[in-house]
Amino acid sequence: MTTIAMQRGQKWLTEGGLRPTRQRLSLASLLVGDGHDRHVTAEGLYAAALESGEKVSLATVYNTLRAFCDAGLMHEITVDGTRSYFDTRMDDHPHFFWEDENLLSDAPAEELELARIPAPPAGAEITRVDVIIRVRKA
């Protein structure tokens, strides 16, 4: 992993108020080290970590992704009851889910128009609206 990737990972963890353990720093560097946003599954990040030489368990990857979400560094996007993706891009934006490839990608937010959403139930507030547009190659 490059020094720049590690520095970006370190800065990202600091912004989230997380202690930069070796495994957190390694995973953060894989996620944000190149300066690009990404959508990952825990399994995909686990494979990337192993490929980079990091000794980490899948359970640690899941726990670390949860910590990143809790710190406000990522969003978890649940595509269905069995598949979650973790997104490093934190602004509100829709997604395309490519059914034939099991990939999540950003959709153009400027093209999305929501005229109205239902009011939340009494005693609740809306925290976020996830828009997932399912697509497949024609």
mmCIF file of N, CA and C in Angstrom:
data_model
loop_
_atom_site.group_PDB
_atom_site.id
_atom_site.type_symbol
_atom_site.label_atom_id
_atom_site.label_comp_id
_atom_site.label_asym_id
_atom_site.label_seq_id
_atom_site.Cartn_x
_atom_site.Cartn_y
_atom_site.Cartn_z
ATOM 1 N N MET A 1 0.846 -1.175 0.000
ATOM 2 C CA MET A 1 0.000 0.000 0.000
ATOM 3 C C MET A 1 0.893 1.240 0.000
ATOM 4 N N THR A 2 0.513 2.245 -0.754
ATOM 5 C CA THR A 2 1.341 3.437 -0.869
ATOM 6 C C THR A 2 1.231 4.315 0.381
ATOM 7 N N THR A 3 2.223 5.149 0.545
ATOM 8 C CA THR A 3 2.222 6.099 1.667
ATOM 9 C C THR A 3 1.044 7.051 1.553
ATOM 10 N N ILE A 4 0.734 7.485 0.340
ATOM 11 C CA ILE A 4 -0.404 8.397 0.137
ATOM 12 C C ILE A 4 -1.705 7.716 0.548
ATOM 13 N N ALA A 5 -1.877 6.449 0.159
ATOM 14 C CA ALA A 5 -3.087 5.704 0.540
ATOM 15 C C ALA A 5 -3.199 5.597 2.057
ATOM 16 N N MET A 6 -2.087 5.321 2.718
ATOM 17 C CA MET A 6 -2.098 5.207 4.175
ATOM 18 C C MET A 6 -2.417 6.552 4.819
ATOM 19 N N GLN A 7 -1.865 7.635 4.274
ATOM 20 C CA GLN A 7 -2.145 8.972 4.811
ATOM 21 C C GLN A 7 -3.619 9.326 4.644
ATOM 22 N N ARG A 8 -4.191 9.005 3.478
ATOM 23 C CA ARG A 8 -5.624 9.261 3.269
ATOM 24 C C ARG A 8 -6.465 8.443 4.235
ATOM 25 N N GLY A 9 -6.094 7.178 4.421
ATOM 26 C CA GLY A 9 -6.809 6.326 5.368
ATOM 27 C C GLY A 9 -6.725 6.869 6.781
ATOM 28 N N GLN A 10 -5.541 7.310 7.177
ATOM 29 C CA GLN A 10 -5.329 7.891 8.510
ATOM 30 C C GLN A 10 -6.200 9.135 8.708
ATOM 31 N N LYS A 11 -6.206 10.015 7.717
ATOM 32 C CA LYS A 11 -7.002 11.255 7.787
ATOM 33 C C LYS A 11 -8.489 10.924 7.894
ATOM 34 N N TRP A 12 -8.942 9.955 7.104
ATOM 35 C CA TRP A 12 -10.353 9.541 7.097
ATOM 36 C C TRP A 12 -10.761 9.030 8.478
ATOM 37 N N LEU A 13 -9.924 8.193 9.073
ATOM 38 C CA LEU A 13 -10.225 7.667 10.412
ATOM 39 C C LEU A 13 -10.264 8.788 11.436
ATOM 40 N N THR A 14 -9.323 9.718 11.345
ATOM 41 C CA THR A 14 -9.284 10.850 12.265
ATOM 42 C C THR A 14 -10.553 11.683 12.141
ATOM 43 N N GLU A 15 -11.007 11.916 10.911
ATOM 44 C CA GLU A 15 -12.243 12.680 10.693
ATOM 45 C C GLU A 15 -13.439 11.998 11.338
ATOM 46 N N GLY A 16 -13.422 10.673 11.399
ATOM 47 C CA GLY A 16 -14.510 9.930 12.030
ATOM 48 C C GLY A 16 -14.318 9.728 13.521
ATOM 49 N N GLY A 17 -13.206 10.215 14.058
ATOM 50 C CA GLY A 17 -12.945 10.063 15.491
ATOM 51 C C GLY A 17 -12.593 8.637 15.884
ATOM 52 N N LEU A 18 -12.081 7.850 14.936
ATOM 53 C CA LEU A 18 -11.742 6.455 15.218
ATOM 54 C C LEU A 18 -10.245 6.293 15.450
ATOM 55 N N ARG A 19 -9.918 5.461 16.401
ATOM 56 C CA ARG A 19 -8.516 5.144 16.675
ATOM 57 C C ARG A 19 -7.972 4.345 15.497
ATOM 58 N N PRO A 20 -6.822 4.739 14.973
ATOM 59 C CA PRO A 20 -6.284 4.073 13.787
ATOM 60 C C PRO A 20 -5.511 2.791 14.112
ATOM 61 N N THR A 21 -6.234 1.724 14.425
ATOM 62 C CA THR A 21 -5.564 0.440 14.638
ATOM 63 C C THR A 21 -4.974 -0.023 13.300
ATOM 64 N N ARG A 22 -4.102 -0.984 13.347
ATOM 65 C CA ARG A 22 -3.466 -1.490 12.127
ATOM 66 C C ARG A 22 -4.511 -1.983 11.121
ATOM 67 N N GLN A 23 -5.481 -2.761 11.595
ATOM 68 C CA GLN A 23 -6.483 -3.308 10.679
ATOM 69 C C GLN A 23 -7.420 -2.218 10.162
ATOM 70 N N ARG A 24 -7.830 -1.292 11.013
ATOM 71 C CA ARG A 24 -8.677 -0.184 10.547
ATOM 72 C C ARG A 24 -7.945 0.645 9.500
ATOM 73 N N LEU A 25 -6.687 0.931 9.760
ATOM 74 C CA LEU A 25 -5.906 1.738 8.828
ATOM 75 C C LEU A 25 -5.740 1.027 7.493
ATOM 76 N N SER A 26 -5.501 -0.257 7.545
ATOM 77 C CA SER A 26 -5.358 -1.034 6.314
ATOM 78 C C SER A 26 -6.651 -1.025 5.505
ATOM 79 N N LEU A 27 -7.772 -1.274 6.163
ATOM 80 C CA LEU A 27 -9.065 -1.299 5.471
ATOM 81 C C LEU A 27 -9.454 0.097 4.987
ATOM 82 N N ALA A 28 -9.202 1.121 5.795
ATOM 83 C CA ALA A 28 -9.498 2.496 5.388
ATOM 84 C C ALA A 28 -8.680 2.880 4.163
ATOM 85 N N SER A 29 -7.424 2.465 4.132
ATOM 86 C CA SER A 29 -6.563 2.780 2.993
ATOM 87 C C SER A 29 -7.061 2.103 1.725
ATOM 88 N N LEU A 30 -7.593 0.889 1.848
ATOM 89 C CA LEU A 30 -8.178 0.211 0.688
ATOM 90 C C LEU A 30 -9.440 0.934 0.213
ATOM 91 N N LEU A 31 -10.187 1.484 1.149
ATOM 92 C CA LEU A 31 -11.454 2.138 0.810
ATOM 93 C C LEU A 31 -11.267 3.531 0.219
ATOM 94 N N VAL A 32 -10.392 4.332 0.788
ATOM 95 C CA VAL A 32 -10.282 5.749 0.379
ATOM 96 C C VAL A 32 -8.882 6.145 -0.073
ATOM 97 N N GLY A 33 -7.975 5.199 -0.096
ATOM 98 C CA GLY A 33 -6.580 5.505 -0.378
ATOM 99 C C GLY A 33 -6.302 6.093 -1.741
ATOM 100 N N ASP A 34 -7.142 5.788 -2.723
ATOM 101 C CA ASP A 34 -6.910 6.343 -4.061
ATOM 102 C C ASP A 34 -7.701 7.624 -4.295
ATOM 103 N N GLY A 35 -8.448 8.074 -3.282
ATOM 104 C CA GLY A 35 -9.195 9.321 -3.409
ATOM 105 C C GLY A 35 -10.535 9.183 -4.110
ATOM 106 N N HIS A 36 -10.911 7.953 -4.484
ATOM 107 C CA HIS A 36 -12.183 7.728 -5.164
ATOM 108 C C HIS A 36 -13.184 7.076 -4.215
ATOM 109 N N ASP A 37 -14.458 7.404 -4.405
ATOM 110 C CA ASP A 37 -15.507 6.747 -3.622
ATOM 111 C C ASP A 37 -15.714 5.343 -4.162
ATOM 112 N N ARG A 38 -16.168 4.456 -3.294
ATOM 113 C CA ARG A 38 -16.451 3.107 -3.742
ATOM 114 C C ARG A 38 -17.622 2.492 -2.998
ATOM 115 N N HIS A 39 -18.157 1.464 -3.636
ATOM 116 C CA HIS A 39 -19.224 0.653 -3.059
ATOM 117 C C HIS A 39 -18.630 -0.743 -2.896
ATOM 118 N N VAL A 40 -18.596 -1.233 -1.669
ATOM 119 C CA VAL A 40 -17.999 -2.545 -1.431
ATOM 120 C C VAL A 40 -18.949 -3.406 -0.610
ATOM 121 N N THR A 41 -18.792 -4.695 -0.780
ATOM 122 C CA THR A 41 -19.402 -5.645 0.151
ATOM 123 C C THR A 41 -18.321 -6.014 1.154
ATOM 124 N N ALA A 42 -18.732 -6.557 2.274
ATOM 125 C CA ALA A 42 -17.747 -7.006 3.263
ATOM 126 C C ALA A 42 -16.862 -8.087 2.652
ATOM 127 N N GLU A 43 -17.460 -8.970 1.884
ATOM 128 C CA GLU A 43 -16.700 -10.050 1.264
ATOM 129 C C GLU A 43 -15.687 -9.515 0.255
ATOM 130 N N GLY A 44 -16.085 -8.498 -0.513
ATOM 131 C CA GLY A 44 -15.176 -7.902 -1.484
ATOM 132 C C GLY A 44 -14.012 -7.183 -0.815
ATOM 133 N N LEU A 45 -14.286 -6.467 0.276
ATOM 134 C CA LEU A 45 -13.221 -5.789 1.009
ATOM 135 C C LEU A 45 -12.303 -6.809 1.676
ATOM 136 N N TYR A 46 -12.878 -7.884 2.176
ATOM 137 C CA TYR A 46 -12.092 -8.965 2.782
ATOM 138 C C TYR A 46 -11.119 -9.545 1.747
ATOM 139 N N ALA A 47 -11.614 -9.819 0.551
ATOM 140 C CA ALA A 47 -10.757 -10.363 -0.515
ATOM 141 C C ALA A 47 -9.649 -9.378 -0.878
ATOM 142 N N ALA A 48 -9.982 -8.092 -0.971
ATOM 143 C CA ALA A 48 -8.974 -7.073 -1.288
ATOM 144 C C ALA A 48 -7.925 -6.982 -0.184
ATOM 145 N N ALA A 49 -8.361 -7.111 1.065
ATOM 146 C CA ALA A 49 -7.421 -7.065 2.187
ATOM 147 C C ALA A 49 -6.462 -8.247 2.136
ATOM 148 N N LEU A 50 -6.989 -9.431 1.880
ATOM 149 C CA LEU A 50 -6.130 -10.610 1.790
ATOM 150 C C LEU A 50 -5.145 -10.466 0.631
ATOM 151 N N GLU A 51 -5.639 -9.955 -0.486
ATOM 152 C CA GLU A 51 -4.788 -9.764 -1.662
ATOM 153 C C GLU A 51 -3.658 -8.768 -1.380
ATOM 154 N N SER A 52 -3.934 -7.793 -0.529
ATOM 155 C CA SER A 52 -2.909 -6.794 -0.193
ATOM 156 C C SER A 52 -1.947 -7.298 0.880
ATOM 157 N N GLY A 53 -2.211 -8.503 1.402
ATOM 158 C CA GLY A 53 -1.329 -9.082 2.412
ATOM 159 C C GLY A 53 -1.760 -8.845 3.841
ATOM 160 N N GLU A 54 -2.906 -8.209 4.037
ATOM 161 C CA GLU A 54 -3.402 -7.941 5.393
ATOM 162 C C GLU A 54 -4.011 -9.204 5.981
ATOM 163 N N LYS A 55 -3.582 -9.542 7.180
ATOM 164 C CA LYS A 55 -4.140 -10.690 7.895
ATOM 165 C C LYS A 55 -5.357 -10.203 8.684
ATOM 166 N N VAL A 56 -6.535 -10.526 8.187
ATOM 167 C CA VAL A 56 -7.773 -10.042 8.802
ATOM 168 C C VAL A 56 -8.851 -11.096 8.589
ATOM 169 N N SER A 57 -9.765 -11.214 9.533
ATOM 170 C CA SER A 57 -10.873 -12.162 9.388
ATOM 171 C C SER A 57 -12.074 -11.447 8.773
ATOM 172 N N LEU A 58 -12.966 -12.224 8.207
ATOM 173 C CA LEU A 58 -14.189 -11.649 7.641
ATOM 174 C C LEU A 58 -15.012 -10.982 8.741
ATOM 175 N N ALA A 59 -15.034 -11.563 9.929
ATOM 176 C CA ALA A 59 -15.768 -10.959 11.053
ATOM 177 C C ALA A 59 -15.192 -9.595 11.400
ATOM 178 N N THR A 60 -13.872 -9.461 11.356
ATOM 179 C CA THR A 60 -13.240 -8.173 11.627
ATOM 180 C C THR A 60 -13.619 -7.148 10.567
ATOM 181 N N VAL A 61 -13.683 -7.585 9.310
ATOM 182 C CA VAL A 61 -14.096 -6.674 8.235
ATOM 183 C C VAL A 61 -15.517 -6.185 8.485
ATOM 184 N N TYR A 62 -16.427 -7.093 8.813
ATOM 185 C CA TYR A 62 -17.807 -6.696 9.111
ATOM 186 C C TYR A 62 -17.851 -5.713 10.283
ATOM 187 N N ASN A 63 -17.151 -6.024 11.352
ATOM 188 C CA ASN A 63 -17.143 -5.150 12.536
ATOM 189 C C ASN A 63 -16.540 -3.790 12.221
ATOM 190 N N THR A 64 -15.506 -3.772 11.406
ATOM 191 C CA THR A 64 -14.855 -2.520 11.045
ATOM 192 C C THR A 64 -15.763 -1.680 10.153
ATOM 193 N N LEU A 65 -16.416 -2.303 9.194
ATOM 194 C CA LEU A 65 -17.362 -1.565 8.349
ATOM 195 C C LEU A 65 -18.485 -0.975 9.201
ATOM 196 N N ARG A 66 -18.959 -1.728 10.174
ATOM 197 C CA ARG A 66 -20.007 -1.224 11.080
ATOM 198 C C ARG A 66 -19.477 -0.021 11.857
ATOM 199 N N ALA A 67 -18.239 -0.091 12.333
ATOM 200 C CA ALA A 67 -17.640 1.030 13.064
ATOM 201 C C ALA A 67 -17.507 2.252 12.153
ATOM 202 N N PHE A 68 -17.128 2.046 10.893
ATOM 203 C CA PHE A 68 -17.020 3.147 9.938
ATOM 204 C C PHE A 68 -18.387 3.795 9.713
ATOM 205 N N CYS A 69 -19.431 2.971 9.619
ATOM 206 C CA CYS A 69 -20.795 3.511 9.452
ATOM 207 C C CYS A 69 -21.214 4.277 10.703
ATOM 208 N N ASP A 70 -20.990 3.700 11.863
ATOM 209 C CA ASP A 70 -21.368 4.349 13.124
ATOM 210 C C ASP A 70 -20.642 5.683 13.312
ATOM 211 N N ALA A 71 -19.426 5.793 12.765
ATOM 212 C CA ALA A 71 -18.650 7.024 12.879
ATOM 213 C C ALA A 71 -19.045 8.053 11.813
ATOM 214 N N GLY A 72 -19.983 7.689 10.928
ATOM 215 C CA GLY A 72 -20.431 8.613 9.902
ATOM 216 C C GLY A 72 -19.491 8.720 8.711
ATOM 217 N N LEU A 73 -18.658 7.712 8.516
ATOM 218 C CA LEU A 73 -17.719 7.715 7.396
ATOM 219 C C LEU A 73 -18.272 7.029 6.157
ATOM 220 N N MET A 74 -19.275 6.171 6.352
ATOM 221 C CA MET A 74 -19.865 5.385 5.262
ATOM 222 C C MET A 74 -21.355 5.231 5.508
ATOM 223 N N HIS A 75 -22.054 4.844 4.443
ATOM 224 C CA HIS A 75 -23.452 4.437 4.544
ATOM 225 C C HIS A 75 -23.552 2.966 4.157
ATOM 226 N N GLU A 76 -24.419 2.247 4.852
ATOM 227 C CA GLU A 76 -24.744 0.891 4.434
ATOM 228 C C GLU A 76 -25.980 0.972 3.537
ATOM 229 N N ILE A 77 -25.872 0.381 2.366
ATOM 230 C CA ILE A 77 -26.979 0.336 1.421
ATOM 231 C C ILE A 77 -27.438 -1.118 1.331
ATOM 232 N N THR A 78 -28.642 -1.409 1.798
ATOM 233 C CA THR A 78 -29.159 -2.768 1.751
ATOM 234 C C THR A 78 -29.948 -2.939 0.461
ATOM 235 N N VAL A 79 -29.467 -3.839 -0.384
ATOM 236 C CA VAL A 79 -30.101 -4.062 -1.686
ATOM 237 C C VAL A 79 -31.262 -5.034 -1.535
ATOM 238 N N ASP A 80 -31.058 -6.069 -0.774
ATOM 239 C CA ASP A 80 -32.138 -6.985 -0.421
ATOM 240 C C ASP A 80 -31.797 -7.550 0.951
ATOM 241 N N GLY A 81 -32.583 -8.450 1.438
ATOM 242 C CA GLY A 81 -32.372 -8.954 2.793
ATOM 243 C C GLY A 81 -31.056 -9.685 3.005
ATOM 244 N N THR A 82 -30.378 -10.047 1.918
ATOM 245 C CA THR A 82 -29.150 -10.826 2.058
ATOM 246 C C THR A 82 -27.910 -10.100 1.555
ATOM 247 N N ARG A 83 -28.060 -8.897 1.021
ATOM 248 C CA ARG A 83 -26.917 -8.224 0.397
ATOM 249 C C ARG A 83 -26.844 -6.765 0.805
ATOM 250 N N SER A 84 -25.708 -6.391 1.399
ATOM 251 C CA SER A 84 -25.455 -5.000 1.762
ATOM 252 C C SER A 84 -24.175 -4.525 1.098
ATOM 253 N N TYR A 85 -24.188 -3.266 0.712
ATOM 254 C CA TYR A 85 -23.014 -2.600 0.162
ATOM 255 C C TYR A 85 -22.696 -1.431 1.083
ATOM 256 N N PHE A 86 -21.436 -1.066 1.120
ATOM 257 C CA PHE A 86 -21.000 0.039 1.953
ATOM 258 C C PHE A 86 -20.428 1.108 1.034
ATOM 259 N N ASP A 87 -20.931 2.332 1.184
ATOM 260 C CA ASP A 87 -20.645 3.425 0.268
ATOM 261 C C ASP A 87 -19.850 4.504 0.989
ATOM 262 N N THR A 88 -18.702 4.887 0.430
ATOM 263 C CA THR A 88 -17.884 5.933 1.035
ATOM 264 C C THR A 88 -18.347 7.332 0.643
ATOM 265 N N ARG A 89 -19.232 7.429 -0.334
ATOM 266 C CA ARG A 89 -19.754 8.741 -0.741
ATOM 267 C C ARG A 89 -20.917 9.091 0.187
ATOM 268 N N MET A 90 -20.797 10.188 0.911
ATOM 269 C CA MET A 90 -21.735 10.477 1.988
ATOM 270 C C MET A 90 -22.872 11.428 1.638
ATOM 271 N N ASP A 91 -22.863 12.057 0.464
ATOM 272 C CA ASP A 91 -23.981 12.928 0.135
ATOM 273 C C ASP A 91 -25.179 12.071 -0.311
ATOM 274 N N ASP A 92 -26.359 12.678 -0.303
ATOM 275 C CA ASP A 92 -27.553 11.960 -0.741
ATOM 276 C C ASP A 92 -27.491 11.771 -2.250
ATOM 277 N N HIS A 93 -27.601 10.532 -2.689
ATOM 278 C CA HIS A 93 -27.589 10.227 -4.117
ATOM 279 C C HIS A 93 -28.197 8.846 -4.344
ATOM 280 N N PRO A 94 -28.797 8.653 -5.527
ATOM 281 C CA PRO A 94 -29.396 7.346 -5.856
ATOM 282 C C PRO A 94 -28.331 6.373 -6.375
ATOM 283 N N HIS A 95 -28.729 5.123 -6.478
ATOM 284 C CA HIS A 95 -27.828 4.065 -6.948
ATOM 285 C C HIS A 95 -28.490 3.214 -8.020
ATOM 286 N N PHE A 96 -27.655 2.686 -8.896
ATOM 287 C CA PHE A 96 -28.045 1.609 -9.793
ATOM 288 C C PHE A 96 -27.532 0.313 -9.175
ATOM 289 N N PHE A 97 -28.392 -0.701 -9.137
ATOM 290 C CA PHE A 97 -27.943 -2.039 -8.761
ATOM 291 C C PHE A 97 -27.981 -2.889 -10.013
ATOM 292 N N TRP A 98 -26.817 -3.328 -10.453
ATOM 293 C CA TRP A 98 -26.669 -4.142 -11.666
ATOM 294 C C TRP A 98 -26.923 -5.600 -11.282
ATOM 295 N N GLU A 99 -28.144 -6.075 -11.559
ATOM 296 C CA GLU A 99 -28.561 -7.401 -11.116
ATOM 297 C C GLU A 99 -27.714 -8.523 -11.701
ATOM 298 N N ASP A 100 -27.286 -8.378 -12.959
ATOM 299 C CA ASP A 100 -26.528 -9.458 -13.586
ATOM 300 C C ASP A 100 -25.076 -9.516 -13.108
ATOM 301 N N GLU A 101 -24.591 -8.458 -12.471
ATOM 302 C CA GLU A 101 -23.211 -8.426 -12.001
ATOM 303 C C GLU A 101 -23.100 -8.288 -10.487
ATOM 304 N N ASN A 102 -24.220 -8.084 -9.812
ATOM 305 C CA ASN A 102 -24.224 -7.839 -8.358
ATOM 306 C C ASN A 102 -23.311 -6.684 -7.984
ATOM 307 N N LEU A 103 -23.442 -5.578 -8.721
ATOM 308 C CA LEU A 103 -22.648 -4.381 -8.470
ATOM 309 C C LEU A 103 -23.558 -3.208 -8.162
ATOM 310 N N LEU A 104 -23.085 -2.326 -7.342
ATOM 311 C CA LEU A 104 -23.792 -1.096 -7.019
ATOM 312 C C LEU A 104 -22.967 0.063 -7.562
ATOM 313 N N SER A 105 -23.624 1.003 -8.243
ATOM 314 C CA SER A 105 -22.926 2.185 -8.754
ATOM 315 C C SER A 105 -23.805 3.408 -8.533
ATOM 316 N N ASP A 106 -23.166 4.563 -8.544
ATOM 317 C CA ASP A 106 -23.902 5.806 -8.372
ATOM 318 C C ASP A 106 -24.759 6.087 -9.595
ATOM 319 N N ALA A 107 -25.952 6.619 -9.359
ATOM 320 C CA ALA A 107 -26.831 7.101 -10.424
ATOM 321 C C ALA A 107 -26.796 8.626 -10.366
ATOM 322 N N PRO A 108 -27.066 9.277 -11.482
ATOM 323 C CA PRO A 108 -26.994 10.750 -11.488
ATOM 324 C C PRO A 108 -28.080 11.384 -10.616
ATOM 325 N N ALA A 109 -27.664 11.997 -9.532
ATOM 326 C CA ALA A 109 -28.600 12.595 -8.583
ATOM 327 C C ALA A 109 -29.408 13.717 -9.217
ATOM 328 N N GLU A 110 -28.794 14.450 -10.148
ATOM 329 C CA GLU A 110 -29.490 15.583 -10.763
ATOM 330 C C GLU A 110 -30.664 15.144 -11.642
ATOM 331 N N GLU A 111 -30.736 13.858 -11.967
ATOM 332 C CA GLU A 111 -31.845 13.366 -12.786
ATOM 333 C C GLU A 111 -32.982 12.781 -11.948
ATOM 334 N N LEU A 112 -32.777 12.652 -10.663
ATOM 335 C CA LEU A 112 -33.792 12.091 -9.784
ATOM 336 C C LEU A 112 -34.713 13.190 -9.282
ATOM 337 N N GLU A 113 -36.001 12.961 -9.398
ATOM 338 C CA GLU A 113 -36.980 13.901 -8.865
ATOM 339 C C GLU A 113 -37.950 13.138 -7.970
ATOM 340 N N LEU A 114 -37.987 13.507 -6.707
ATOM 341 C CA LEU A 114 -38.963 12.968 -5.772
ATOM 342 C C LEU A 114 -39.937 14.089 -5.457
ATOM 343 N N ALA A 115 -41.147 13.928 -5.894
ATOM 344 C CA ALA A 115 -42.140 14.978 -5.682
ATOM 345 C C ALA A 115 -42.576 15.043 -4.225
ATOM 346 N N ARG A 116 -42.694 13.886 -3.596
ATOM 347 C CA ARG A 116 -43.195 13.868 -2.228
ATOM 348 C C ARG A 116 -42.876 12.515 -1.607
ATOM 349 N N ILE A 117 -42.574 12.521 -0.334
ATOM 350 C CA ILE A 117 -42.434 11.266 0.398
ATOM 351 C C ILE A 117 -43.400 11.310 1.576
ATOM 352 N N PRO A 118 -43.830 10.157 2.026
ATOM 353 C CA PRO A 118 -44.790 10.134 3.135
ATOM 354 C C PRO A 118 -44.205 10.751 4.405
ATOM 355 N N ALA A 119 -45.045 11.342 5.184
ATOM 356 C CA ALA A 119 -44.625 11.864 6.485
ATOM 357 C C ALA A 119 -44.265 10.688 7.384
ATOM 358 N N PRO A 120 -43.294 10.856 8.256
ATOM 359 C CA PRO A 120 -42.944 9.755 9.160
ATOM 360 C C PRO A 120 -44.042 9.549 10.197
ATOM 361 N N PRO A 121 -44.087 8.363 10.767
ATOM 362 C CA PRO A 121 -45.057 8.106 11.830
ATOM 363 C C PRO A 121 -44.822 9.044 13.016
ATOM 364 N N ALA A 122 -45.831 9.212 13.823
ATOM 365 C CA ALA A 122 -45.715 10.071 15.007
ATOM 366 C C ALA A 122 -44.535 9.630 15.858
ATOM 367 N N GLY A 123 -43.753 10.598 16.291
ATOM 368 C CA GLY A 123 -42.610 10.318 17.149
ATOM 369 C C GLY A 123 -41.368 9.848 16.404
ATOM 370 N N ALA A 124 -41.405 9.910 15.075
ATOM 371 C CA ALA A 124 -40.252 9.467 14.279
ATOM 372 C C ALA A 124 -39.804 10.587 13.357
ATOM 373 N N GLU A 125 -38.559 10.489 12.888
ATOM 374 C CA GLU A 125 -38.055 11.434 11.910
ATOM 375 C C GLU A 125 -37.386 10.669 10.776
ATOM 376 N N ILE A 126 -37.423 11.216 9.594
ATOM 377 C CA ILE A 126 -36.760 10.608 8.447
ATOM 378 C C ILE A 126 -35.279 10.946 8.528
ATOM 379 N N THR A 127 -34.441 9.933 8.475
ATOM 380 C CA THR A 127 -33.002 10.151 8.543
ATOM 381 C C THR A 127 -32.341 10.092 7.174
ATOM 382 N N ARG A 128 -32.922 9.351 6.273
ATOM 383 C CA ARG A 128 -32.337 9.193 4.950
ATOM 384 C C ARG A 128 -33.331 8.470 4.058
ATOM 385 N N VAL A 129 -33.275 8.734 2.771
ATOM 386 C CA VAL A 129 -34.081 8.009 1.794
ATOM 387 C C VAL A 129 -33.110 7.365 0.813
ATOM 388 N N ASP A 130 -33.124 6.053 0.722
ATOM 389 C CA ASP A 130 -32.269 5.344 -0.223
ATOM 390 C C ASP A 130 -33.074 5.027 -1.479
ATOM 391 N N VAL A 131 -32.529 5.384 -2.625
ATOM 392 C CA VAL A 131 -33.160 5.064 -3.900
ATOM 393 C C VAL A 131 -32.233 4.108 -4.632
ATOM 394 N N ILE A 132 -32.728 2.907 -4.886
ATOM 395 C CA ILE A 132 -31.965 1.897 -5.611
ATOM 396 C C ILE A 132 -32.758 1.530 -6.860
ATOM 397 N N ILE A 133 -32.151 1.759 -7.997
ATOM 398 C CA ILE A 133 -32.762 1.473 -9.283
ATOM 399 C C ILE A 133 -32.124 0.189 -9.810
ATOM 400 N N ARG A 134 -32.927 -0.850 -9.933
ATOM 401 C CA ARG A 134 -32.393 -2.139 -10.386
ATOM 402 C C ARG A 134 -32.321 -2.153 -11.910
ATOM 403 N N VAL A 135 -31.146 -2.515 -12.424
ATOM 404 C CA VAL A 135 -30.933 -2.579 -13.870
ATOM 405 C C VAL A 135 -30.206 -3.852 -14.237
ATOM 406 N N ARG A 136 -30.312 -4.201 -15.519
ATOM 407 C CA ARG A 136 -29.502 -5.296 -16.064
ATOM 408 C C ARG A 136 -29.165 -4.954 -17.490
ATOM 409 N N LYS A 137 -28.096 -5.496 -17.983
ATOM 410 C CA LYS A 137 -27.685 -5.207 -19.350
ATOM 411 C C LYS A 137 -28.715 -5.744 -20.328
ATOM 412 N N ALA A 138 -29.038 -4.945 -21.328
ATOM 413 C CA ALA A 138 -30.053 -5.337 -22.317
ATOM 414 C C ALA A 138 -29.422 -6.164 -23.416
#
